[in-house]
Short mmCIF file of C-alpha atoms in Angstrom, two decimals:
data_model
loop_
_atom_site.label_atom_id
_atom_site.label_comp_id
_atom_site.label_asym_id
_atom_site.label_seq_id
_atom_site.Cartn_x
_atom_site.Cartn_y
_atom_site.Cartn_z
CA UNK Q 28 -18.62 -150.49 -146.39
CA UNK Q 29 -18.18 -153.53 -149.01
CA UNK Q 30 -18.55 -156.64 -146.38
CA UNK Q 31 -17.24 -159.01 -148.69
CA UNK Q 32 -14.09 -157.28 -149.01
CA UNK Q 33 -13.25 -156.65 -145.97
CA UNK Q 34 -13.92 -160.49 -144.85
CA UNK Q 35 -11.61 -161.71 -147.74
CA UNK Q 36 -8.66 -159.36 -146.81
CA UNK Q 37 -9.28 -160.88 -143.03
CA UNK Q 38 -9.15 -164.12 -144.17
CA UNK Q 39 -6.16 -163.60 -146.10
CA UNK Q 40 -4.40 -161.88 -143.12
CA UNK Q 41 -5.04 -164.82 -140.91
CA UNK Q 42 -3.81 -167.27 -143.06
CA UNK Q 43 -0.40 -165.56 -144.42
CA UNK Q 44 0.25 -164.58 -140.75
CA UNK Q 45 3.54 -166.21 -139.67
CA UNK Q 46 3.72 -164.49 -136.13
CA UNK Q 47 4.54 -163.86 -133.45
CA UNK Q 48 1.37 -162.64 -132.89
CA UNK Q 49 -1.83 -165.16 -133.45
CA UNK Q 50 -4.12 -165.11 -136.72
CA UNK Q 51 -6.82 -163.50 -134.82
CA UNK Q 52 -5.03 -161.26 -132.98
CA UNK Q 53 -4.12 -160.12 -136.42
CA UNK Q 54 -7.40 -160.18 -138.10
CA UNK Q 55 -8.79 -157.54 -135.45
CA UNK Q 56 -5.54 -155.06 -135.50
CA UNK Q 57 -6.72 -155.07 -139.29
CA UNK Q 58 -10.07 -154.60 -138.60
CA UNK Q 59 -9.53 -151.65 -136.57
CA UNK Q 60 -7.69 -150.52 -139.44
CA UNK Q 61 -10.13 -150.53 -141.84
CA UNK Q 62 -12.50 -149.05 -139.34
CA UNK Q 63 -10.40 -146.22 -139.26
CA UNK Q 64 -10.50 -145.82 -142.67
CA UNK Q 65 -14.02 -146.14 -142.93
CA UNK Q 66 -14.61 -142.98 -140.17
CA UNK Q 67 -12.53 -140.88 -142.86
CA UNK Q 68 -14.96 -140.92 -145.45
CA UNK Q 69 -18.20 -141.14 -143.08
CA UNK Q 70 -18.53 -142.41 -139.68
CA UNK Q 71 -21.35 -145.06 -139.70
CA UNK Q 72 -24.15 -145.54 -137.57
CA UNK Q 73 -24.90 -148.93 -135.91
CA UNK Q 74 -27.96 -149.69 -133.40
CA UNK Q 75 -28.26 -152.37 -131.67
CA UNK Q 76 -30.02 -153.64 -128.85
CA UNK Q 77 -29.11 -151.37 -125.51
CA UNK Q 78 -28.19 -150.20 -123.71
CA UNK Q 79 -24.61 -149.65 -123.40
CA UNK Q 80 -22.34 -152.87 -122.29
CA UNK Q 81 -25.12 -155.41 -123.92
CA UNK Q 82 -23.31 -158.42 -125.90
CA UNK Q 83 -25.04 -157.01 -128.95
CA UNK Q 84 -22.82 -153.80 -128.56
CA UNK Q 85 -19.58 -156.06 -128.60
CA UNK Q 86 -20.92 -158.02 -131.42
CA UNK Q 87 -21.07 -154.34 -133.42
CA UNK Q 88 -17.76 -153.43 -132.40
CA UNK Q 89 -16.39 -156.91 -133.37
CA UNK Q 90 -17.26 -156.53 -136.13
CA UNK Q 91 -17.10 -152.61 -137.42
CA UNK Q 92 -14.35 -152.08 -135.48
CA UNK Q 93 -14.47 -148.94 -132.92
CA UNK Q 94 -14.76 -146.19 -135.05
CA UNK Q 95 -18.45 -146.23 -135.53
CA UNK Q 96 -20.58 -144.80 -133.60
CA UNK Q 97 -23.11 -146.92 -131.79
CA UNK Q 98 -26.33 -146.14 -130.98
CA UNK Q 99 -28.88 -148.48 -128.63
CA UNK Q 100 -32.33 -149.15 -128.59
CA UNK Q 101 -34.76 -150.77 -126.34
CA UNK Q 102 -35.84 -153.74 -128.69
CA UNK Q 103 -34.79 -156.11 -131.34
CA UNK Q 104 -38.45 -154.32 -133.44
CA UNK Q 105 -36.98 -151.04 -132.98
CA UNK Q 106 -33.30 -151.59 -134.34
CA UNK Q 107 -35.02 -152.68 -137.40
CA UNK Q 108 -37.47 -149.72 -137.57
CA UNK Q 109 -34.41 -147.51 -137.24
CA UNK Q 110 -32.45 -149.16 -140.43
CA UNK Q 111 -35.48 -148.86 -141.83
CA UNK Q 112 -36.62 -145.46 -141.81
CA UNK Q 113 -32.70 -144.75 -142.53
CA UNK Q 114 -31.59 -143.05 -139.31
CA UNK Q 115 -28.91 -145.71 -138.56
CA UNK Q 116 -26.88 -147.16 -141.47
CA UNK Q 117 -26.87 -151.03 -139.99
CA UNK Q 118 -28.17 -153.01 -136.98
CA UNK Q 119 -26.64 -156.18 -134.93
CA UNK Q 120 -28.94 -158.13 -133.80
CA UNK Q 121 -28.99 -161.76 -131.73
CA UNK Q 122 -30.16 -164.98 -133.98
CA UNK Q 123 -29.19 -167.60 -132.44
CA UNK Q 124 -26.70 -169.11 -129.01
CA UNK Q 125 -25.29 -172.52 -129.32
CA UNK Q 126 -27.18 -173.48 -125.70
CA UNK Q 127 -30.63 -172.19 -125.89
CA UNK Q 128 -31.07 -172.03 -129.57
CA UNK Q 129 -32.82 -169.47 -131.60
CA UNK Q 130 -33.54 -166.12 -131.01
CA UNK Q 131 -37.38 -165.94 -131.96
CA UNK Q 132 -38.28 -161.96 -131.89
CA UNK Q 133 -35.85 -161.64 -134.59
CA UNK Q 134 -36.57 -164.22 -136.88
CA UNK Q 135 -40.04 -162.69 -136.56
CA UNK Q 136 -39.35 -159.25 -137.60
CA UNK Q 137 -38.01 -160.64 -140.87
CA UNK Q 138 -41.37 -161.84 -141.96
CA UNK Q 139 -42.43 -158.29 -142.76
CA UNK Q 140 -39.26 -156.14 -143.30
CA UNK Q 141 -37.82 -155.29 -146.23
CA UNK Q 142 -34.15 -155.15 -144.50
CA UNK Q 143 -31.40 -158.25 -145.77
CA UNK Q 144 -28.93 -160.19 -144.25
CA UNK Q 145 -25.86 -158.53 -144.92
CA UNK Q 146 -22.95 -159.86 -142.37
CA UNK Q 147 -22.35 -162.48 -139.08
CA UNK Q 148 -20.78 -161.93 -135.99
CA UNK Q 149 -19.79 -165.08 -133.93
CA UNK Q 150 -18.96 -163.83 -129.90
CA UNK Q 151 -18.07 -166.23 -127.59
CA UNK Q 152 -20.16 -165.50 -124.23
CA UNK Q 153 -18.67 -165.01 -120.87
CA UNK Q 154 -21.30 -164.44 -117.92
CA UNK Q 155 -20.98 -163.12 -114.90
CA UNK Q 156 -22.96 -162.70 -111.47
CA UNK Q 157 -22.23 -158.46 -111.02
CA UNK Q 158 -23.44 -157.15 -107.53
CA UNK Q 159 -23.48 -153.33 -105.90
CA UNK Q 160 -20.24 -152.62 -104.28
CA UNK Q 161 -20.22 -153.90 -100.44
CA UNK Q 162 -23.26 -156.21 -101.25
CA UNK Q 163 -23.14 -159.90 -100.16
CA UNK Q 164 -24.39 -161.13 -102.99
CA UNK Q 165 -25.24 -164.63 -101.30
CA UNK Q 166 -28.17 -163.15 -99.29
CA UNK Q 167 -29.69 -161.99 -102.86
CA UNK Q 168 -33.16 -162.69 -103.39
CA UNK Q 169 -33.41 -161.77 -107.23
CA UNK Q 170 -31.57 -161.98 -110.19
CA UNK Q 171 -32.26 -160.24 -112.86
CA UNK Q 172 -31.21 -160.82 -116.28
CA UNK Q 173 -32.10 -161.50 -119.86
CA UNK Q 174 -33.90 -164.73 -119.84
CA UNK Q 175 -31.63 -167.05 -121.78
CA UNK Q 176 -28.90 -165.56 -119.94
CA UNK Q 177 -30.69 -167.08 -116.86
CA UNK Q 178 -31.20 -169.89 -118.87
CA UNK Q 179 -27.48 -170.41 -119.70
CA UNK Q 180 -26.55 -170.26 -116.31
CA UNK Q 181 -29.41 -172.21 -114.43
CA UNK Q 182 -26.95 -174.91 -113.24
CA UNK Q 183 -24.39 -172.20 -111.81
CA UNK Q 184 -27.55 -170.27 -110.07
CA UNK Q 185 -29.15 -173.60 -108.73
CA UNK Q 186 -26.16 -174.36 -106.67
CA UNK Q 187 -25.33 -170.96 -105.61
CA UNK Q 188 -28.40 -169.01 -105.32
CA UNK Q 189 -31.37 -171.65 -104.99
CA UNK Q 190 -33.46 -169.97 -102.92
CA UNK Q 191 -33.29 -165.94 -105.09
CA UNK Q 192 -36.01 -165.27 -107.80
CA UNK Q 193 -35.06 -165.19 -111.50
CA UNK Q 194 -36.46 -162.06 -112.95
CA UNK Q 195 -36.14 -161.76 -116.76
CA UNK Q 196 -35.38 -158.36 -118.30
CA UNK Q 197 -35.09 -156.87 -121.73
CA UNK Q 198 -31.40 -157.21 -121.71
CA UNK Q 199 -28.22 -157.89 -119.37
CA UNK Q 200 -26.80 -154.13 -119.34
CA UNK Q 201 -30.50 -153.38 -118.42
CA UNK Q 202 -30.54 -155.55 -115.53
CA UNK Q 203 -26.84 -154.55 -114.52
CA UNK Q 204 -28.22 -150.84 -114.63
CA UNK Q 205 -31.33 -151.82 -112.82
CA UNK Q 206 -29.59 -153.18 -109.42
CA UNK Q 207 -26.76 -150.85 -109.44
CA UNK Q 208 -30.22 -147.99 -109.32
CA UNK Q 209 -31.54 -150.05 -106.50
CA UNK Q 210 -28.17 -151.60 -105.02
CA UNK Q 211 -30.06 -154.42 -103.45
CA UNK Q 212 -29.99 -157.40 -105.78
CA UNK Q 213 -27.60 -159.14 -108.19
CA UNK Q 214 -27.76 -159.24 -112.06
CA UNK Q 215 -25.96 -161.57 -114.50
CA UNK Q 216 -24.14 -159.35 -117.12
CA UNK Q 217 -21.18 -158.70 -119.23
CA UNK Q 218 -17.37 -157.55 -117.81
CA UNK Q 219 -17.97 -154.51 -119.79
CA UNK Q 220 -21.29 -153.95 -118.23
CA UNK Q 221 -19.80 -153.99 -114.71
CA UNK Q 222 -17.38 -151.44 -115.41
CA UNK Q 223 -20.15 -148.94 -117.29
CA UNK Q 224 -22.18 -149.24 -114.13
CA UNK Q 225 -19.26 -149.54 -111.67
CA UNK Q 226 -20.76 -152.69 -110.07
CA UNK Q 227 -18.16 -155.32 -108.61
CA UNK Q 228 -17.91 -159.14 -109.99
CA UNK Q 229 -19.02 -161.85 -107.66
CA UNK Q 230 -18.23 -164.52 -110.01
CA UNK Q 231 -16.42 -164.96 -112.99
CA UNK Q 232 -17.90 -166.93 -116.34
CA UNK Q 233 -20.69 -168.42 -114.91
CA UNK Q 234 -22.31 -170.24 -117.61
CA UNK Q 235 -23.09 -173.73 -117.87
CA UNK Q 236 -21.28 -174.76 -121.21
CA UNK Q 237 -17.85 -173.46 -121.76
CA UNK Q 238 -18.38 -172.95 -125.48
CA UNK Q 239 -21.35 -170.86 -125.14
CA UNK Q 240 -21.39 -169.19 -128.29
CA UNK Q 241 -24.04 -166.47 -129.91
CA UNK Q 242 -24.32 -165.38 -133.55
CA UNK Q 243 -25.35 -161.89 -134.32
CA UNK Q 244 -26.95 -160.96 -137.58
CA UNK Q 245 -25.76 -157.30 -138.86
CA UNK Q 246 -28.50 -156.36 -140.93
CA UNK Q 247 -29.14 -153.08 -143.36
CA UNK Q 248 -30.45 -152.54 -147.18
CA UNK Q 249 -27.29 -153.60 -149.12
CA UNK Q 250 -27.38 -156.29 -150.40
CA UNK Q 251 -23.04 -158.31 -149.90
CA UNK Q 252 -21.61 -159.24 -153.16
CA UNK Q 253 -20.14 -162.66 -153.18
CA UNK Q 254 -17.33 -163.31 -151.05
CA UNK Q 255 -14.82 -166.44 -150.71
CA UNK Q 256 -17.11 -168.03 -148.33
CA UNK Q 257 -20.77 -167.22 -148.34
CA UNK Q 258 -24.01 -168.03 -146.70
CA UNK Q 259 -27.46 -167.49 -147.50
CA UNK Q 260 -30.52 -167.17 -145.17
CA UNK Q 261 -34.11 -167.92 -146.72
CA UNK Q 262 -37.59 -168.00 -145.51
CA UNK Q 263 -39.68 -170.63 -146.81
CA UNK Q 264 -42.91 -171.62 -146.36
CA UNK Q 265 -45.47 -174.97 -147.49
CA UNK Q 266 -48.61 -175.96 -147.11
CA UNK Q 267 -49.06 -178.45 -144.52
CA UNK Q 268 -49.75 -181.37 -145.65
CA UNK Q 269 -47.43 -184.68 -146.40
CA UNK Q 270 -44.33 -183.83 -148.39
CA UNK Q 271 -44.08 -180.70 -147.99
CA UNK Q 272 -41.11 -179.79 -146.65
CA UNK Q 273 -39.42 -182.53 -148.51
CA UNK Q 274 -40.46 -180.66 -152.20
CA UNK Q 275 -39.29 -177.32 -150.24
CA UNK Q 276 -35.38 -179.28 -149.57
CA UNK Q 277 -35.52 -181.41 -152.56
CA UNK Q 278 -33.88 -178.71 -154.70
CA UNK Q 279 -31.06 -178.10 -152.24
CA UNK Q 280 -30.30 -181.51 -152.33
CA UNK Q 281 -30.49 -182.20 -155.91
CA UNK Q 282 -27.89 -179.14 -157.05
CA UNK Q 283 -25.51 -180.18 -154.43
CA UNK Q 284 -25.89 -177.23 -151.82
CA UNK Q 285 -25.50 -177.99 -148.68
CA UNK Q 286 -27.84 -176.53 -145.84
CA UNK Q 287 -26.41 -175.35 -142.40
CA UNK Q 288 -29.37 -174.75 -140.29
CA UNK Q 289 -33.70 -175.18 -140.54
CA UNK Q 290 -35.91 -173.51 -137.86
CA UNK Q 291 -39.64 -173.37 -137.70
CA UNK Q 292 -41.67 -170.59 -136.62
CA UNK Q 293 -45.29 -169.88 -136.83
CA UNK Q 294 -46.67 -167.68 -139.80
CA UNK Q 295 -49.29 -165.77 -137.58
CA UNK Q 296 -51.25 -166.20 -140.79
CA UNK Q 297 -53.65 -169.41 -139.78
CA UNK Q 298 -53.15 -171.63 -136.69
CA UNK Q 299 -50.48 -174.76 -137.49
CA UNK Q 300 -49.23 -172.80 -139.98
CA UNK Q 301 -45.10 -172.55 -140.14
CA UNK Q 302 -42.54 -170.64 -142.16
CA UNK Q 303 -39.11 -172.09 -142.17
CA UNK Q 304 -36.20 -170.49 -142.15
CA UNK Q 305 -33.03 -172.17 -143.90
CA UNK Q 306 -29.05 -171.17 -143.87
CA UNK Q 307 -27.11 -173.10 -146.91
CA UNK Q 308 -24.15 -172.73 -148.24
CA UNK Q 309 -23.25 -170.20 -151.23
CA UNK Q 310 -24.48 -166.84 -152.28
CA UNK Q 311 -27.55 -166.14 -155.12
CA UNK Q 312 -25.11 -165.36 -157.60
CA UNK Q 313 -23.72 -168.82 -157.37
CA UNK Q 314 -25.47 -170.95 -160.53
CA UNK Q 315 -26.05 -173.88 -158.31
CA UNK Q 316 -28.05 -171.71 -155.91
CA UNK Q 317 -29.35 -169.68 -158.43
CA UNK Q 318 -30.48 -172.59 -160.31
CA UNK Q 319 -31.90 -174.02 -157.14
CA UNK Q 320 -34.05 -170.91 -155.81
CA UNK Q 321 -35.68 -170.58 -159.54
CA UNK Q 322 -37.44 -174.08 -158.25
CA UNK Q 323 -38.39 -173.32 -155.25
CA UNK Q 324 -40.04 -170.55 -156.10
CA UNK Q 325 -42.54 -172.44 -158.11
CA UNK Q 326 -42.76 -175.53 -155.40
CA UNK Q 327 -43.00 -173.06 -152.30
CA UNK Q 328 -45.82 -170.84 -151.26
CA UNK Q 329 -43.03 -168.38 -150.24
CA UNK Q 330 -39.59 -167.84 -151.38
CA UNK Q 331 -37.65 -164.93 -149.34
CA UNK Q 332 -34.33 -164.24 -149.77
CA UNK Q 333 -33.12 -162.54 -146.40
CA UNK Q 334 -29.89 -162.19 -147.55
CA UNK Q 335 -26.50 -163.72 -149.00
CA UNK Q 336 -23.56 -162.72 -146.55
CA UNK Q 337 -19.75 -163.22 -146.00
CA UNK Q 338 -19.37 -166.49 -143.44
CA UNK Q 339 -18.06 -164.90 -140.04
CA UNK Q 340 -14.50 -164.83 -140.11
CA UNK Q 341 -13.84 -162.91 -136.50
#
């Protein structure tokens, strides 16, 4: 698995494609392909957060293609205790959605694991409102879902289903499993999910923005060699106290790189303490970045690379 390769030959598919089918129509009959491939030599193993018919499990396929074999787990911690200990090969795990922002469990894990950055996975999100078969879902008086799925859908549920109780649960497929157990409730899941748990579809894409968007993180120990088009993920962290942050982005700025996302989280080492983490532009082996980390790593109090990755090109 070399994940800068493979995103160069997609990008080079999609843009000498001429037709009749569309670029990315292209790009995934290629990365089946390569998928296939892959299985010849060694099927991998990719866990992600379960169970079957979650978003995370079409973010792995996405993105390995179908001939891995996926494997799910209960939490965002344990898919990176299983990379870790080696019984999986990667993980895919949820980072951030373009309507409720962040995904805060797993930016935490990465404070203490040794595991990098090694891919992205943009999935656009479809929701929908999944009910037992014969079930009038309008006399529901729960939903249960993930909680920024709930979230994502709160103007949808407000008109529709003001008066039902919004239950959070680990995960969508969870909740979609849950209700088709108890066959008394509705549940806010994938299309995919439905049909694993033969449940029927009240309503169709439910969600409140029509480009709601969520980018996975595939994460593992090897480390991507540089690509076309590269990103790179570090965790920062300052003292608190005036200027900080600025001396933490002054290098960036100064060696031209250009920085694609910040996000604050605390460092459960002191209280108002914060670790940052940062997306720019380019990969280490870049001499602009290169150049640039060497500073901050005498300006910050910590300098963690999580990872330099191929930009998401399906």
């Amino acid at each position: 698995y070399r994940p800068e390769r493979e995103a160069d030959v997609l990008r080079t598919v999609k843009e000498r494609n001429q037709g009749p089918l569309n670029s990315e129509e292209m790009a995934r009959l290629f990365r089946e392909i390569m998928s296939a491939c892959l299985a010849l030599e060694k099927p991998m193993s990719i866990a992600f957060l379960g169970p079957d018919g979650t978003f995370t499990q079409a973010a792995a396929l996405k993105h390995f293609g179908h001939s891995v074999t996926t494997t799910p787990f209960n939490s965002i911690g344990d898919v990176f205790r299983e990379i870790e200990s080696g019984s999986c090969d990667y993980g895919v795990v949820p980072v951030e959605n373009s309507t409720e922002g962040v995904v805060s469990h797993t930016l935490d894990m990465f404070l203490n694991s040794p595991l990098v950055i090694c891919g992205e996975v943009v999935l656009r999100i479809h929701h929908n409102l999944l009910c037992p078969t014969g079930f009038d879902w309008k006399q529901a008086k729960a939903i249960y879902s993930h909680q920024q799925s709930l979230a994502q859908c709160r103007h949808w549920l407000d008109q529709n289903l003001p008066n039902a109780e919004q239950i959070p649960y680990p995960s969508n497929a969870e909740a979609a499993r849950h209700i088709a157990e108890s066959g008394e409730a509705v549940a806010i899941a994938s299309s995919e999910a439905a049909a694993i748990y033969q449940l029927d579809i009240a309503a169709h894409n439910i969600e409140d923005e029509p480009g709601n968007t969520t980018r996975f993180l595939i994460i593992g120990k090897q480390q991507a060699a540089p690509s076309s088009k590269n990103k790179t993920s570090l965790l920062l962290s300052t003292k608190n106290e005036a200027g900080g942050l600025h001396r933490l982005l002054a290098p960036l700025a100064e060696k031209g790189i250009s920085m694609s996302r910040i996000e604050s989280r605390p460092s459960r080492r002191g209280v108002w303490d914060y670790v940052f983490f940062v997306d720019i532009c380019g990969h280490i082996d870049d001499p602009e970045v290169s150049a640039a980390l060497e500073i901050l790593e005498t300006e910050a109090g910590m300098c963690k690379v999580l990872g330099s990755y191929p930009v998401a090109v399906l």
